Coordinates of C-alpha atoms and ligand atoms in Angstrom, one line a residue:
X137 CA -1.7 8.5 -1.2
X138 CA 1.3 10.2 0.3
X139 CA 0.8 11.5 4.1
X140 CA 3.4 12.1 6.8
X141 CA 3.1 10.3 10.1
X142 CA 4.6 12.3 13.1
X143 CA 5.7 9.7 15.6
X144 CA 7.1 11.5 18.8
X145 CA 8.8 14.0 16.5
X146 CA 10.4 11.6 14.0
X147 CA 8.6 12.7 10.8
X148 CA 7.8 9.2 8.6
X149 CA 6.7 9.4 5.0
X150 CA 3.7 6.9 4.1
X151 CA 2.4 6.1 0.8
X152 CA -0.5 3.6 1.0
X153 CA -4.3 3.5 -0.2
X154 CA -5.9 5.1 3.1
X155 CA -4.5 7.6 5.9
X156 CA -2.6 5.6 8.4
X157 CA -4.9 4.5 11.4
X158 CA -4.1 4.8 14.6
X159 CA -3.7 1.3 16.4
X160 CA -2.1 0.2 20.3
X161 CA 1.9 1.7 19.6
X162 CA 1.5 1.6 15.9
X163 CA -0.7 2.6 12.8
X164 CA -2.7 0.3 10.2
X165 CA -1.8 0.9 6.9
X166 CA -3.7 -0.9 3.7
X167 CA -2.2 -1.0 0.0
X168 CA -1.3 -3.4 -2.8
X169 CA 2.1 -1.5 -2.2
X170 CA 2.7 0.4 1.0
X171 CA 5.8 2.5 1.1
X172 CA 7.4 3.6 4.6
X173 CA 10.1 6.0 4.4
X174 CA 12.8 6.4 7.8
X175 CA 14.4 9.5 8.5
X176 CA 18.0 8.6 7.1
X177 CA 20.1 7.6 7.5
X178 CA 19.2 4.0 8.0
X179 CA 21.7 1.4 9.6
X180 CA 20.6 -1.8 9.8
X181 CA 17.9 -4.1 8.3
X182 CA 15.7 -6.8 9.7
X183 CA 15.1 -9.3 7.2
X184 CA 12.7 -12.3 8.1
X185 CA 12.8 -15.7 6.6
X186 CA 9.9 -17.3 4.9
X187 CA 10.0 -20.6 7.1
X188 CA 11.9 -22.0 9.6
X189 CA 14.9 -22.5 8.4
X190 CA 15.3 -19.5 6.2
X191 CA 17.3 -16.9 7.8
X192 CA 16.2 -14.4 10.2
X193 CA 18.3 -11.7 10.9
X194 CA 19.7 -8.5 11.4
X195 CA 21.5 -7.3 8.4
X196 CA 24.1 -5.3 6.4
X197 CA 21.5 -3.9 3.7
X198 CA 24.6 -3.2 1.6
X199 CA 26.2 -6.8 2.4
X200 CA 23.6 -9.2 1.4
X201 CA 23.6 -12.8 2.6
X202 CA 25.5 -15.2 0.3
X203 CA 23.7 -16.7 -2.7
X204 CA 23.1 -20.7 -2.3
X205 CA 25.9 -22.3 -5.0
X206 CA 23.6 -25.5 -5.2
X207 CA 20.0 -25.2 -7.0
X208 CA 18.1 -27.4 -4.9
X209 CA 19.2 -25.8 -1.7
X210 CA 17.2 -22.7 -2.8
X211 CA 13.7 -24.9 -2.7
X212 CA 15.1 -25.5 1.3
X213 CA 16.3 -22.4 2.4
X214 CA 13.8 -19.5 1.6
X215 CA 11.2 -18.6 -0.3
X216 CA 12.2 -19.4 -4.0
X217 CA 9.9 -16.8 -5.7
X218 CA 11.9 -14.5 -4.9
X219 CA 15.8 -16.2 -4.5
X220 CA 16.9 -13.6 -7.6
X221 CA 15.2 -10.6 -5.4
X222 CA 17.7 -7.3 -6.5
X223 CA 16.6 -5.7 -3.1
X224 CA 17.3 -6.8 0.5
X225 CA 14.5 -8.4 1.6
X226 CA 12.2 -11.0 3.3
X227 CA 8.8 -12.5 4.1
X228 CA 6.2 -10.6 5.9
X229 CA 7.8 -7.9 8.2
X230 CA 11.1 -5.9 7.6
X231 CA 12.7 -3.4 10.0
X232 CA 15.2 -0.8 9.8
X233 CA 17.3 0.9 12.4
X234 CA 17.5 4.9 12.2
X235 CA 18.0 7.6 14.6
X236 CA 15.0 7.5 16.0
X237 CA 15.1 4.1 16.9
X238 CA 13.4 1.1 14.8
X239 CA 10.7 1.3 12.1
X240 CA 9.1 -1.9 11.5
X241 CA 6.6 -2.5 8.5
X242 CA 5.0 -5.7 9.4
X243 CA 1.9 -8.0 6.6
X244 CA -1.5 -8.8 8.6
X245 CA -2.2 -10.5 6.0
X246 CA -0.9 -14.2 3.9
X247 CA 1.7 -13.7 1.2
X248 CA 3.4 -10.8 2.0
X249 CA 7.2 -9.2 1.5
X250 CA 9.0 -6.2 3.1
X251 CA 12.2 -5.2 0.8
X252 CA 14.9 -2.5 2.0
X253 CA 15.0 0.4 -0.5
X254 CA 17.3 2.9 0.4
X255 CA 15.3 4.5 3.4
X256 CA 12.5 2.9 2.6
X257 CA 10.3 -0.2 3.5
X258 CA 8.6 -1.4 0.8
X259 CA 5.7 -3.7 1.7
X260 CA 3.5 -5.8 -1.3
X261 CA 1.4 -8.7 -1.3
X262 CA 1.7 -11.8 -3.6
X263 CA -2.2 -10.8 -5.4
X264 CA -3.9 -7.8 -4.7
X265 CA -4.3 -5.0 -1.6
X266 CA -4.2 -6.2 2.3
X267 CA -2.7 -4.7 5.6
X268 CA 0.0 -3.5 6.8
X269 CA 1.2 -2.4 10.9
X270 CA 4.1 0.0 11.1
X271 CA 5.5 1.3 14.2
X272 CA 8.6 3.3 14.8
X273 CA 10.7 3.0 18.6
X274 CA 12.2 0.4 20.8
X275 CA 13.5 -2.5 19.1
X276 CA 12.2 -4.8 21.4
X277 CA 8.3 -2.6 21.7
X278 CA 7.8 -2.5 18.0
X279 CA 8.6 -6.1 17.5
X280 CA 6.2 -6.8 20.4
X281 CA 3.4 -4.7 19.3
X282 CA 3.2 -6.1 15.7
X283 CA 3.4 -10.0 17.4
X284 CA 0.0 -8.8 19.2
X285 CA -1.5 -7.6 16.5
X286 CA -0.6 -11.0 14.3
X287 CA -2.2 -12.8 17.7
X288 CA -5.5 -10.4 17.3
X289 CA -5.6 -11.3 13.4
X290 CA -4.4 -15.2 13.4
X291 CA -5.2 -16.6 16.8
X292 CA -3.0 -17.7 19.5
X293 CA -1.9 -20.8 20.4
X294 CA 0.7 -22.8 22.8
X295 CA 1.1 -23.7 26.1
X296 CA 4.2 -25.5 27.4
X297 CA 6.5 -27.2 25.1
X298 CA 6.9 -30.6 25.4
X299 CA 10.6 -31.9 26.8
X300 CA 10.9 -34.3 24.1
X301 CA 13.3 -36.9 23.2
X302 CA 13.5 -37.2 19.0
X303 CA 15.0 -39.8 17.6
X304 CA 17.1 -37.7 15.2
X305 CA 19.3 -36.1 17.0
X306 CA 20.8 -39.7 18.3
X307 CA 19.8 -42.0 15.8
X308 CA 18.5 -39.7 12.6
X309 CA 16.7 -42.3 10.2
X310 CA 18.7 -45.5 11.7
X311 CA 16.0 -46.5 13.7
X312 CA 14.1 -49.7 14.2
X313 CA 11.3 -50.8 17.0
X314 CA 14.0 -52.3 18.7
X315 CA 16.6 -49.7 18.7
X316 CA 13.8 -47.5 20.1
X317 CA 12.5 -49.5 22.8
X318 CA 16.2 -49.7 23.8
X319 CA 16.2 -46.0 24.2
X320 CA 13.3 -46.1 26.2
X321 CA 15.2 -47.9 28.9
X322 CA 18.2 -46.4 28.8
X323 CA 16.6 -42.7 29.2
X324 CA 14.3 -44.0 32.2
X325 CA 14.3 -41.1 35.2
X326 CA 15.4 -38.8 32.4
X327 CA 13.5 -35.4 32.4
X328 CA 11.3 -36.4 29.3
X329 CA 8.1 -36.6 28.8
X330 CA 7.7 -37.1 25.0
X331 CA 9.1 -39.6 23.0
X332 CA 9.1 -39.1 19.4
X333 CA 9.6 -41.2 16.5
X334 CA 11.4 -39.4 13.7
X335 CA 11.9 -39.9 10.3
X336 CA 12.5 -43.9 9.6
X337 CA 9.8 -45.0 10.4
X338 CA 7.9 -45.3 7.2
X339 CA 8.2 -47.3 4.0
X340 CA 8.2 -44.0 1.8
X341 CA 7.6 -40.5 2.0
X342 CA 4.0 -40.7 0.7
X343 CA 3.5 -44.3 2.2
X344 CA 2.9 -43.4 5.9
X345 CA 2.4 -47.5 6.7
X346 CA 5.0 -49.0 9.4
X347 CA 8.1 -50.3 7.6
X348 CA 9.5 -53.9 8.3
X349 CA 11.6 -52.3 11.2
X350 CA 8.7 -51.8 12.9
X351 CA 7.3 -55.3 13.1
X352 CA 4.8 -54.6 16.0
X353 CA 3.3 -51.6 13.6
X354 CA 2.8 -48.4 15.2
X355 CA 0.1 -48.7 17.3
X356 CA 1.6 -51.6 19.6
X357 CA 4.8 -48.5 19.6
X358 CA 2.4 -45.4 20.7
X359 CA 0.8 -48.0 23.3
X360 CA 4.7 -49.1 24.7
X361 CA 5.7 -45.5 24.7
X362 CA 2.8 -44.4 26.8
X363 CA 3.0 -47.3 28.9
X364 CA 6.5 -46.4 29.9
X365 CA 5.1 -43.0 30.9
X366 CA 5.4 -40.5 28.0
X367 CA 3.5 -39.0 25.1
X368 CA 4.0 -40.7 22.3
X369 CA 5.3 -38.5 19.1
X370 CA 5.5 -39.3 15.5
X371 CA 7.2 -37.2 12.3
X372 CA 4.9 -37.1 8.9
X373 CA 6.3 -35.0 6.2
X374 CA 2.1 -35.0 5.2
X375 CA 2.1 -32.6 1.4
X376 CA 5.7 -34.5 0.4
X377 CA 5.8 -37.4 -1.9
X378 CA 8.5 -38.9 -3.2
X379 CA 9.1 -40.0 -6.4
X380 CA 9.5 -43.7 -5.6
X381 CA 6.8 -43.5 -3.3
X382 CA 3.3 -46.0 -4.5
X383 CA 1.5 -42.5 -3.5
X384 CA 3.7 -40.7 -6.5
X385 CA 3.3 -43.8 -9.1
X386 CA -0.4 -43.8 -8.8
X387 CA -1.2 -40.2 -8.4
X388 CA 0.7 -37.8 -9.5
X389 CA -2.0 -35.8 -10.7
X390 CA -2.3 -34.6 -6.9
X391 CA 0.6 -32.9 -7.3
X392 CA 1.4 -29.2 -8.1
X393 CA 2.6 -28.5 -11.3
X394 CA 5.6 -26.3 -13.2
X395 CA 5.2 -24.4 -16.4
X396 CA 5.5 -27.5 -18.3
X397 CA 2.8 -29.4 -16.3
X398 CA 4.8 -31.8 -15.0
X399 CA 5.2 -31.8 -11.0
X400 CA 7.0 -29.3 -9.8
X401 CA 10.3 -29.9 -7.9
X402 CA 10.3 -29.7 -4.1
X403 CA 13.2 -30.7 -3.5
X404 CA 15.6 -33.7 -3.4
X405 CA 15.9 -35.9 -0.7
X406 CA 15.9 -39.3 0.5
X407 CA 18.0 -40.7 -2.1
X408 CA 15.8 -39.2 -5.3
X409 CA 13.5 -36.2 -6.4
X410 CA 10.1 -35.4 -3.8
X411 CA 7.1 -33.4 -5.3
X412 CA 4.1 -31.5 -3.4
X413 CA 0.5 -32.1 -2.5
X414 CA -1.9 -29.7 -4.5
X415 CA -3.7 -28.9 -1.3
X416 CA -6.5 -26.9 -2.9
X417 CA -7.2 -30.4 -4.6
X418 CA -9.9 -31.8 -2.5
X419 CA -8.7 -35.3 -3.3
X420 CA -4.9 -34.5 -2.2
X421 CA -6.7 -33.5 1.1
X422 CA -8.3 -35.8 1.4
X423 CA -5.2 -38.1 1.6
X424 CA -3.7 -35.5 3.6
X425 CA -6.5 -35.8 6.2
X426 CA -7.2 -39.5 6.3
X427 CA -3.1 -39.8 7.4
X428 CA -3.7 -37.5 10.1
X429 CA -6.4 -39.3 11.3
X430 CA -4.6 -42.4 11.3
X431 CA -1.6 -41.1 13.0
X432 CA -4.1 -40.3 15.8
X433 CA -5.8 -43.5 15.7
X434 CA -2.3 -45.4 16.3
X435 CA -2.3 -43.5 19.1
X436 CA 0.2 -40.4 18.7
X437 CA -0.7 -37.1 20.4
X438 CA 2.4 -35.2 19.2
X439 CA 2.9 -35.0 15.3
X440 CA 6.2 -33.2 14.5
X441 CA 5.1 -31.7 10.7
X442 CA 7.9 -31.2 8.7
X443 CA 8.8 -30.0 5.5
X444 CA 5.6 -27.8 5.8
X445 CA 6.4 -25.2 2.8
X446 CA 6.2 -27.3 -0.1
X447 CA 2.4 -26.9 -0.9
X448 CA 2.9 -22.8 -0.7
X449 CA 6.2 -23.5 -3.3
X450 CA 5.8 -21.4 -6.8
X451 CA 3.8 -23.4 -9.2
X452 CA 0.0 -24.3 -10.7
X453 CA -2.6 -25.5 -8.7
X454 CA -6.1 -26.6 -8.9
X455 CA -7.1 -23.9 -7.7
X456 CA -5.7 -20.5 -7.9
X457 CA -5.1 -18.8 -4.6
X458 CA -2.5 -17.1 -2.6
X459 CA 0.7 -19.8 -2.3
X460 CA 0.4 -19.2 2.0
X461 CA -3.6 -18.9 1.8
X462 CA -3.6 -22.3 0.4
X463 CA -1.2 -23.6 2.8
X464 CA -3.0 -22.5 5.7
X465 CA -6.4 -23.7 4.8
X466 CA -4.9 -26.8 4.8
X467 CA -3.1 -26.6 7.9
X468 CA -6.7 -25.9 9.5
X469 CA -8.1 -28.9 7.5
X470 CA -5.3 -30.9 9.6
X471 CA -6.1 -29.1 13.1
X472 CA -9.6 -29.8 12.4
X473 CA -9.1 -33.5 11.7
X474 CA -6.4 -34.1 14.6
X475 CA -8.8 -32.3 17.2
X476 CA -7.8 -29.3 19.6
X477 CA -5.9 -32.1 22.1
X478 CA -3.0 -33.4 19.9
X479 CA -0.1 -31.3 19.7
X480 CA 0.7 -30.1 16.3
X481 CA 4.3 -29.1 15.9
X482 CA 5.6 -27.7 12.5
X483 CA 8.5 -27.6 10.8
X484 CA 10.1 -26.5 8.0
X485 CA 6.6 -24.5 8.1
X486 CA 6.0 -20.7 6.3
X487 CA 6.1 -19.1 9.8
X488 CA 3.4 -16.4 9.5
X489 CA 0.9 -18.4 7.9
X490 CA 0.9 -21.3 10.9
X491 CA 0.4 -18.9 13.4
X492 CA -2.8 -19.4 15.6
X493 CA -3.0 -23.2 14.3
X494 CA 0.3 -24.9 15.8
X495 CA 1.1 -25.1 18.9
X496 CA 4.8 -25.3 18.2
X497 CA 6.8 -23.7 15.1
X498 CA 10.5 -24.4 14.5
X499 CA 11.9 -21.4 14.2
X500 CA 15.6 -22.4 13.2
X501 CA 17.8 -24.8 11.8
X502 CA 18.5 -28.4 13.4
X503 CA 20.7 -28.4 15.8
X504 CA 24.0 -30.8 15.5
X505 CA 27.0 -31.7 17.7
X506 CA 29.1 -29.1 16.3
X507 CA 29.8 -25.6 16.9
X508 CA 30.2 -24.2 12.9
X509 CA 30.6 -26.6 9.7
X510 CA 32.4 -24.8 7.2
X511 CA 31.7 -27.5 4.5
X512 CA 27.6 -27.0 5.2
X513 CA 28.1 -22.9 5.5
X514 CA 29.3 -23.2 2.1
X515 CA 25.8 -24.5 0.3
X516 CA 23.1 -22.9 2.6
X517 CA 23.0 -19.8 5.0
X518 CA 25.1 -20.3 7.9
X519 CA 21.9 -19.8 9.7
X520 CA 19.9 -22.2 8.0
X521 CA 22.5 -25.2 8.7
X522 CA 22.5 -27.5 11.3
X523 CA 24.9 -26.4 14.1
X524 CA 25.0 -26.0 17.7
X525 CA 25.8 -21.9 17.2
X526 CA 23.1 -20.7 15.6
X527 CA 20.2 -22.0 17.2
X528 CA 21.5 -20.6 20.3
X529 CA 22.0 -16.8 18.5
X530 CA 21.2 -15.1 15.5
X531 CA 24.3 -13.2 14.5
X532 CA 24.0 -9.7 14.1
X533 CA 25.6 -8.6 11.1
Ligands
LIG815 C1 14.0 -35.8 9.1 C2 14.5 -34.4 9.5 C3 14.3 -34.1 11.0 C4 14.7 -32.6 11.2 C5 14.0 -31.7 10.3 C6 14.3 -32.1 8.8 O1 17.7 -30.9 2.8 N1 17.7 -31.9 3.4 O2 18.3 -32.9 3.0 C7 17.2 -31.9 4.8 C8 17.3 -33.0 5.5 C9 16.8 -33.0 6.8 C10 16.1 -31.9 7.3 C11 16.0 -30.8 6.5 C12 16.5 -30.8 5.2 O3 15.7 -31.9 8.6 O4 14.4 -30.4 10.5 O5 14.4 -32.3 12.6 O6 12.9 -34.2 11.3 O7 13.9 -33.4 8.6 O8 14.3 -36.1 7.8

């Protein structure tokens, strides 16, 4: 259905299922395709990144950001359903800047993509019909009305973030029981009050059990770290495993699959290949949940989730639902089993889809102690790299 939408004289063109709704500084608009047209011409375009570090940014729709030379990168960097897109684009909201100001064209519901066509937004959902919230105006209101109506449809969470020392920005995976209670002395009167343990700590990804670094195992860790005085913090990368892992060896069935029914790549790190969960297997859950509940039982109240995308990756699962649907039942499954108390930060995390369930979600690269890397700019986005300049700002194209 094609309507027009007067907005304080700025005539839009809407094609969607229903007549546009009036909601708080915006309409509701519901579609398996919703089509919002700008009075051109059009400058720039908003394009949002599927997780946290995929690229957020204000963009040249005509310049597109640079393809990624190396083929694993893609699985890291953004969405890979859609890394051959034709059209600017990105996950869940897009903007565009016109005369009138900005017209944003934002999903309320999981799965969705905004792409840039000419003067028009063009909003669809992975499977089938959902919602849509468009607003035209300021920059800053639009973007502001569209985050209240995600809190209204996906919850709010957070409080104050933690000031937490991580033991990868100093030590990355070199670390040992020792090294660490080290650290605890030598940031004493510091302005922390977390301490977490980062990656290192484990004997695989997959096998979450205290590696011979960690002599005292990591309960006797959580219980020195709090009796120093802070809140003790751990890293679990909880859907990866890799392929060296016992977890992997034993079980591969709980992974998702590829075309061929073999696991499906998510990625390469840690000196080999690293496969996904299945999370809408009940038994990969359940592995899933009883690691979270150990975590908590050692006595962490701060997990730092990472690599949080890799269940909603392309690829066959047991059961077949929408890729962030899936991933987000999950992430409740985890809520639910760490209780309301723990603080559940995500990373590397499809952004839209852990809203209302963490109380902290990366929302941009690592940072590292230097400015620009030319050599890293070359194989990612320069926003998705680790770097001291562009956590601190987005550049504006
Ligand atoms: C631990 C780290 C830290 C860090 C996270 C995340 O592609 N890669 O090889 C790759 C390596 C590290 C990484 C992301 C990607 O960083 O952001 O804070 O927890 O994992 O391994």
């Amino acid at each position: 259905m094609l309507t027009r939408w007067d907005l304080d004289g700025a005539e839009i063109t809407v094609e969607a299922s229903r007549h546009p709704r009036p909601v708080d500084h915006g309409v509701l608009l519901d579609g398996d395709v919703v089509r919002v047209t700008a009075p051109a011409p059009v400058g720039r375009f908003y394009r949002h990144g599927w997780q946290s570090w995929s690229p957020t940014a204000w963009v040249d729709p005509h310049a597109p950001l640079p393809s990624i030379s190396v083929p694993e990168l893609t699985l890291l960097a953004d969405d890979p359903a859609y890394a051959a897109a034709a059209h600017p684009g990105g996950s869940a909201v897009g903007a565009v800047t016109c005369n009138e100001g900005t017209l944003l064209l934002g999903a309320l519901d999981l799965g969705g993509r905004v792409e840039l066509r000419d003067a028009t937004l063009v909003a669809t959902y992975e499977q089938g019909d959902g919602r849509w919230f468009a607003a035209l105006g300021d920059e800053h209101e639009v973007f502001a009305a569209y985050a209240r109506a995600l809190g209204e449809r996906f919850g709010v969470r957070g409080g104050t973030p933690p000031r937490m020392w991580s033991s990868w920005y100093s030590l990355y995976g070199d670390i040992s029981e020792h090294r660490l209670l080290d650290v605890l002395d030598g940031i004493a009167g510091l302005a922390f009050d977390t301490f977490q343990v980062d990656d290192g700590w484990q004997v695989q990804i997959g096998d979450w059990h205290a590696n011979d670094r960690f002599p005292s195992g990591m309960p006797a860790l959580a219980t020195t770290i709090r009796e120093r005085g802070y809140r003790p913090g751990l890293w679990l990368a909880p859907f990866l495993v890799h392929e060296r892992s016992q977890m992997f060896r034993e079980h591969p069935e709980l992974c998702l699959t590829d075309d061929d029914g073999r696991p499906a790549l998510a990625g390469h790190n840690w000196g080999g290949s690293v496969y996904a969960l299945d999370v809408t297997n009940p038994d990969a859950m359940t592995v899933v949940c009883d690691l979270i509940a150990d975590a908590v039982s050692w006595g962490f109240d701060l997990l730092k989730l990472d690599f949080l995308f890799a269940p909603a990756l392309p690829g066959t699962r047991h059961e077949q639902v929408v890729r962030e649907a899936a991933y987000r039942q999950a992430i409740e499954r985890i809520r639910n089993t760490a209780g309301d108390d723990v603080y559940l930060l995500a990373c590397g995390a499809p952004i839209m889809a852990s809203l209302g369930v963490f109380d902290g979600i990366r929302i941009g690269p690592d940072v590292a102690p230097w400015w620009e890397l030319e050599a890293a700019t070359r194989h990612l986005q320069p926003v998705a790299t680790p770097n001291t300049r562009y956590p601190i700002a987005t550049p504006s194209h």
